[in-house]
Short mmCIF file of C-alpha atoms and ligand atoms in Angstrom, two decimals:
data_model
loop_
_atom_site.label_atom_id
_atom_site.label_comp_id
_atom_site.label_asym_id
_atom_site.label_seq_id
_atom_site.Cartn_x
_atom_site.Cartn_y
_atom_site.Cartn_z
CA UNK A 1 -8.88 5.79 -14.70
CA UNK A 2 -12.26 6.17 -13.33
CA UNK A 3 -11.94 3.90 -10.40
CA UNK A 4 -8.92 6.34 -9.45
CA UNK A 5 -11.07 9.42 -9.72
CA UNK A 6 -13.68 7.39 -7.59
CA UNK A 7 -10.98 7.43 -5.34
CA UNK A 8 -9.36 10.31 -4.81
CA UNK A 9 -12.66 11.95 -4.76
CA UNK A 10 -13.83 9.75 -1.72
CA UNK A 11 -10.20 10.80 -0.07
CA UNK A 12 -10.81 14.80 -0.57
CA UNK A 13 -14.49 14.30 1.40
CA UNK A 14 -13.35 12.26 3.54
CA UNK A 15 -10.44 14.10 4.62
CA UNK A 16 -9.48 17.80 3.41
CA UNK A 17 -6.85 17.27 6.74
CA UNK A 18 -7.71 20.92 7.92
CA UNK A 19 -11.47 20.49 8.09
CA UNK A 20 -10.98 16.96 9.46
CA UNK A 21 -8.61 18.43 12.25
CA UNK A 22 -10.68 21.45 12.79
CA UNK A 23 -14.23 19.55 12.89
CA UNK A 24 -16.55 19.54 15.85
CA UNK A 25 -15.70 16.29 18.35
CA UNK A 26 -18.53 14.17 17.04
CA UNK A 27 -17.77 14.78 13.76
CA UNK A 28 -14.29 14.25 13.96
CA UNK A 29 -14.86 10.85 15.70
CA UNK A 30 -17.44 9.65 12.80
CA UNK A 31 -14.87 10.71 10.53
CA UNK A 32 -12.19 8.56 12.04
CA UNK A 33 -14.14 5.66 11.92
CA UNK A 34 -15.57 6.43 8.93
CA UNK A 35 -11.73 6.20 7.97
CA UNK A 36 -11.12 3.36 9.71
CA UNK A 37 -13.63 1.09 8.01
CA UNK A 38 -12.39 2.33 4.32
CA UNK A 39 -9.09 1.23 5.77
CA UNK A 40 -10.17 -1.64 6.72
CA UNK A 41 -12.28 -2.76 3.53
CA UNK A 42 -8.86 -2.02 1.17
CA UNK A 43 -6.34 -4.33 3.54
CA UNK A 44 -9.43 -6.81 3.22
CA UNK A 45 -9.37 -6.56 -0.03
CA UNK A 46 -5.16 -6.48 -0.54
CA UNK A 47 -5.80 -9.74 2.24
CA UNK A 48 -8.06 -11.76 -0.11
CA UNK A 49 -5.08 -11.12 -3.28
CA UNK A 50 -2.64 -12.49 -0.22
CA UNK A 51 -4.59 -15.18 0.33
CA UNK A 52 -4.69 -15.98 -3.33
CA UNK A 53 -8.28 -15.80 -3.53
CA UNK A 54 -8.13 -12.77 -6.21
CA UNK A 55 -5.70 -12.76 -8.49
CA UNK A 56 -1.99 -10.87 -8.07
CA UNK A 57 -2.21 -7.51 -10.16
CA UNK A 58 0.33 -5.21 -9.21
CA UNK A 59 -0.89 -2.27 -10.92
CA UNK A 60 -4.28 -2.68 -9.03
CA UNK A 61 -2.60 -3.57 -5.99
CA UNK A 62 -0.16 -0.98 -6.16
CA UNK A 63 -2.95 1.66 -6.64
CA UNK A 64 -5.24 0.07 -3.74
CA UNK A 65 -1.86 0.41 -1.44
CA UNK A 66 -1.26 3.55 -2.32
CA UNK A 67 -4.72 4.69 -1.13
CA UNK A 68 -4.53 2.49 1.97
CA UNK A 69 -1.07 4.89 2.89
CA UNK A 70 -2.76 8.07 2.43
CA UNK A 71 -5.98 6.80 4.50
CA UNK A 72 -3.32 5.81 7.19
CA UNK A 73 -1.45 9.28 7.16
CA UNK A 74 -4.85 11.27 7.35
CA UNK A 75 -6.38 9.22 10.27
CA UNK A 76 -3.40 9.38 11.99
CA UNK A 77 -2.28 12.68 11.32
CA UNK A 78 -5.84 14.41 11.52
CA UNK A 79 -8.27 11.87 13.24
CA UNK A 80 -7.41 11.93 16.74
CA UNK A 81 -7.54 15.63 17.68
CA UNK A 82 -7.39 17.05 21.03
CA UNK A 83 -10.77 16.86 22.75
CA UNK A 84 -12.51 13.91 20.41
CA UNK A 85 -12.16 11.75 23.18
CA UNK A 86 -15.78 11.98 23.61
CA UNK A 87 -18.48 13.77 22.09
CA UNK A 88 -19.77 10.27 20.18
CA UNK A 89 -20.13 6.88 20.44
CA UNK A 90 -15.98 5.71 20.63
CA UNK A 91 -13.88 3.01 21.67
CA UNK A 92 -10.67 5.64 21.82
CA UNK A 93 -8.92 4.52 24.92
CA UNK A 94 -7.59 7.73 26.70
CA UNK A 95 -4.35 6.53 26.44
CA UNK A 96 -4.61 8.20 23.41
CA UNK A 97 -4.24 11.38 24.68
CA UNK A 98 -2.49 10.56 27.61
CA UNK A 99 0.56 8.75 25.66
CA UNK A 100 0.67 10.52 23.13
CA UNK A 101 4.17 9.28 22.23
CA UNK A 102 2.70 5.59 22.30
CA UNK A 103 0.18 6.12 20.39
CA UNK A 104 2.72 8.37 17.57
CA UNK A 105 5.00 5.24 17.39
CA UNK A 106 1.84 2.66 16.61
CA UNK A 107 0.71 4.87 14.48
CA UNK A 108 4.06 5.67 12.50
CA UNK A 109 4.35 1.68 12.67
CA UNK A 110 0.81 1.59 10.84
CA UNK A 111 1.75 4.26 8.57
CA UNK A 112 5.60 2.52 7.73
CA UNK A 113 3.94 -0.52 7.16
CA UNK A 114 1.60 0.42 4.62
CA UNK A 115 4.11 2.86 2.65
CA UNK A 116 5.83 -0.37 2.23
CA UNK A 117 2.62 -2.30 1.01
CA UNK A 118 2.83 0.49 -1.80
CA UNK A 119 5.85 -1.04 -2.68
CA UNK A 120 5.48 -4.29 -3.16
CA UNK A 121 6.57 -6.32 -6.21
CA UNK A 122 4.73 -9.84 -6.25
CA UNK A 123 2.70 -12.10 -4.42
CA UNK A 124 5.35 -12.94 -1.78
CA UNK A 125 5.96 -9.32 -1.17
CA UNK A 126 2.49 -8.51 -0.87
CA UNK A 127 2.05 -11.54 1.62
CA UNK A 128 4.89 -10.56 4.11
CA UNK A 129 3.54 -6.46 3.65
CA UNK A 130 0.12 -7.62 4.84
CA UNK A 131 0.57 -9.68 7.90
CA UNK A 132 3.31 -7.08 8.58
CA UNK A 133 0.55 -4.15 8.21
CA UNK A 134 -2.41 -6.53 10.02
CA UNK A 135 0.32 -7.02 13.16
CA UNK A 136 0.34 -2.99 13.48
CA UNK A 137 -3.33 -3.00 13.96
CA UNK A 138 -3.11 -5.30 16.17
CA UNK A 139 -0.65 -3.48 17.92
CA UNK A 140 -2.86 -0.23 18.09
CA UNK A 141 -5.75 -1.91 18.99
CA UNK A 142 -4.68 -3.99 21.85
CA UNK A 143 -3.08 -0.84 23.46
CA UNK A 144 -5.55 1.89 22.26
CA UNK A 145 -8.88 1.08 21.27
CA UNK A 146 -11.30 -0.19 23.98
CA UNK A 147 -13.26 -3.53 23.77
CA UNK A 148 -16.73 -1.57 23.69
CA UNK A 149 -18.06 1.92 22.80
CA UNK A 150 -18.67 4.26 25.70
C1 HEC B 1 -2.40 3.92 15.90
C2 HEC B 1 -3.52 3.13 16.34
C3 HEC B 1 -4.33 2.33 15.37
C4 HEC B 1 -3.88 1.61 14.29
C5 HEC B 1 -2.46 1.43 13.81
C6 HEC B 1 -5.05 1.01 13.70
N1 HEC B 1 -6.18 1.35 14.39
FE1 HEC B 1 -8.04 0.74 13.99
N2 HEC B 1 -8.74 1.82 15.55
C7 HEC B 1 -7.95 2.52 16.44
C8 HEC B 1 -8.79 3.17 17.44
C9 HEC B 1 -8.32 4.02 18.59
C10 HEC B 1 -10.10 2.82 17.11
C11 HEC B 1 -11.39 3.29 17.83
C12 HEC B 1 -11.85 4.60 17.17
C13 HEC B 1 -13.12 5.14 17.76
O1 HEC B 1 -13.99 4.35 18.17
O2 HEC B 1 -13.28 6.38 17.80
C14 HEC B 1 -10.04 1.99 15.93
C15 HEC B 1 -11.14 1.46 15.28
C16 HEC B 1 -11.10 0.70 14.14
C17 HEC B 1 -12.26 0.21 13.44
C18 HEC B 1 -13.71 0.43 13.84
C19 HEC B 1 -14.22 1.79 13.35
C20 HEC B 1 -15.67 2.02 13.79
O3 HEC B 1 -16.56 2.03 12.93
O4 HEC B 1 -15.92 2.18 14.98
C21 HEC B 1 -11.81 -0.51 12.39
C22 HEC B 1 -12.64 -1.23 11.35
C23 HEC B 1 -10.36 -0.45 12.41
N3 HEC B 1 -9.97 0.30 13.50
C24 HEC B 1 -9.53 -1.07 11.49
C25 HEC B 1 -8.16 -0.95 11.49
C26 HEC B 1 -7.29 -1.61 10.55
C27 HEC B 1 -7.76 -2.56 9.46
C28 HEC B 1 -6.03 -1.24 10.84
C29 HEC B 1 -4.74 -1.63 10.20
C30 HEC B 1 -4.68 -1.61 8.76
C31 HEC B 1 -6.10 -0.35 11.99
N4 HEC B 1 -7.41 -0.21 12.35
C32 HEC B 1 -5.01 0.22 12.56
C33 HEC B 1 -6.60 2.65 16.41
C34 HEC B 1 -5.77 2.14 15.44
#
């Protein structure tokens, strides 16, 4: 399906996970927000079926939340590496770094959440997955990302 290959092809560039872990500090940062924003477009997008705005598909949501968990597991496997606390514009609080466990259990909470939006088997499901997946950003963010760049 070519909206798959589309896809999968953006996923490889974005994030062959050794090159993403091993990339300079400023690129590594551009790539995580680079991530962040296609993570952020898909959950829109799974948000606006939610809201019942775009009709319930489940093989197109299914595929969309499928993406969404491998996007979470490479950002948060590969996108905060040691050392790209700075080096570019970035609201990474160094908490980060500094609680590392914190930060491994909102982002296993992120990455839980959105193995289960993979899963889901109607509009209800998708409903509860979302607002379950939006409350882990939330999480993150109000404990880990800063209110401006620096
Ligand atoms: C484990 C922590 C964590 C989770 C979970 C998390 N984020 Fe973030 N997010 C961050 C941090 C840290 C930044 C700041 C990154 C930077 O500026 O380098 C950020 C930044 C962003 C940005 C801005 C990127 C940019 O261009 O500067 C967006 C958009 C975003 N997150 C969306 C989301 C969405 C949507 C979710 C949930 C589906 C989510 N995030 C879950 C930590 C998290």
């Amino acid at each position: 399906m070519k909206i798959r290959n589309v896809v999968v092809a953006a996923l490889a560039a974005l994030t062959a996970s050794a090159a993403f872990a091993q990339a300079k500090p400023e690129d590594q940062i551009r790539l995580r927000q680079g991530g962040l924003q296609l993570l952020a477009k898909n959950v829109g997008a799974l948000a606006a079926v939610a809201k019942g705005d775009v009709p319930f598909n489940k093989e197109a949501v299914t595929a969309r939340a499928e993406y969404v968990n491998m996007l979470a597991q490479d950002i948060t496997s590969s996108g905060f590496g040691a050392g790209s606390d700075k080096g570019w514009q970035t609201r990474a609080n160094p908490k980060i770094w500094s609680d590392a466990e914190g930060f491994k259990a909102a982002a296993g909470k992120l990455t839980a959440a959105t193995a289960k939006l993979a899963t889901v088997a109607d509009l209800n499901g998708l409903k509860a997955a979302v607002s379950e997946l939006q409350g882990t950003c939330k999480n993150c963010h109000d404990n880990y990302r800063d209110s401006s760049y620096h």
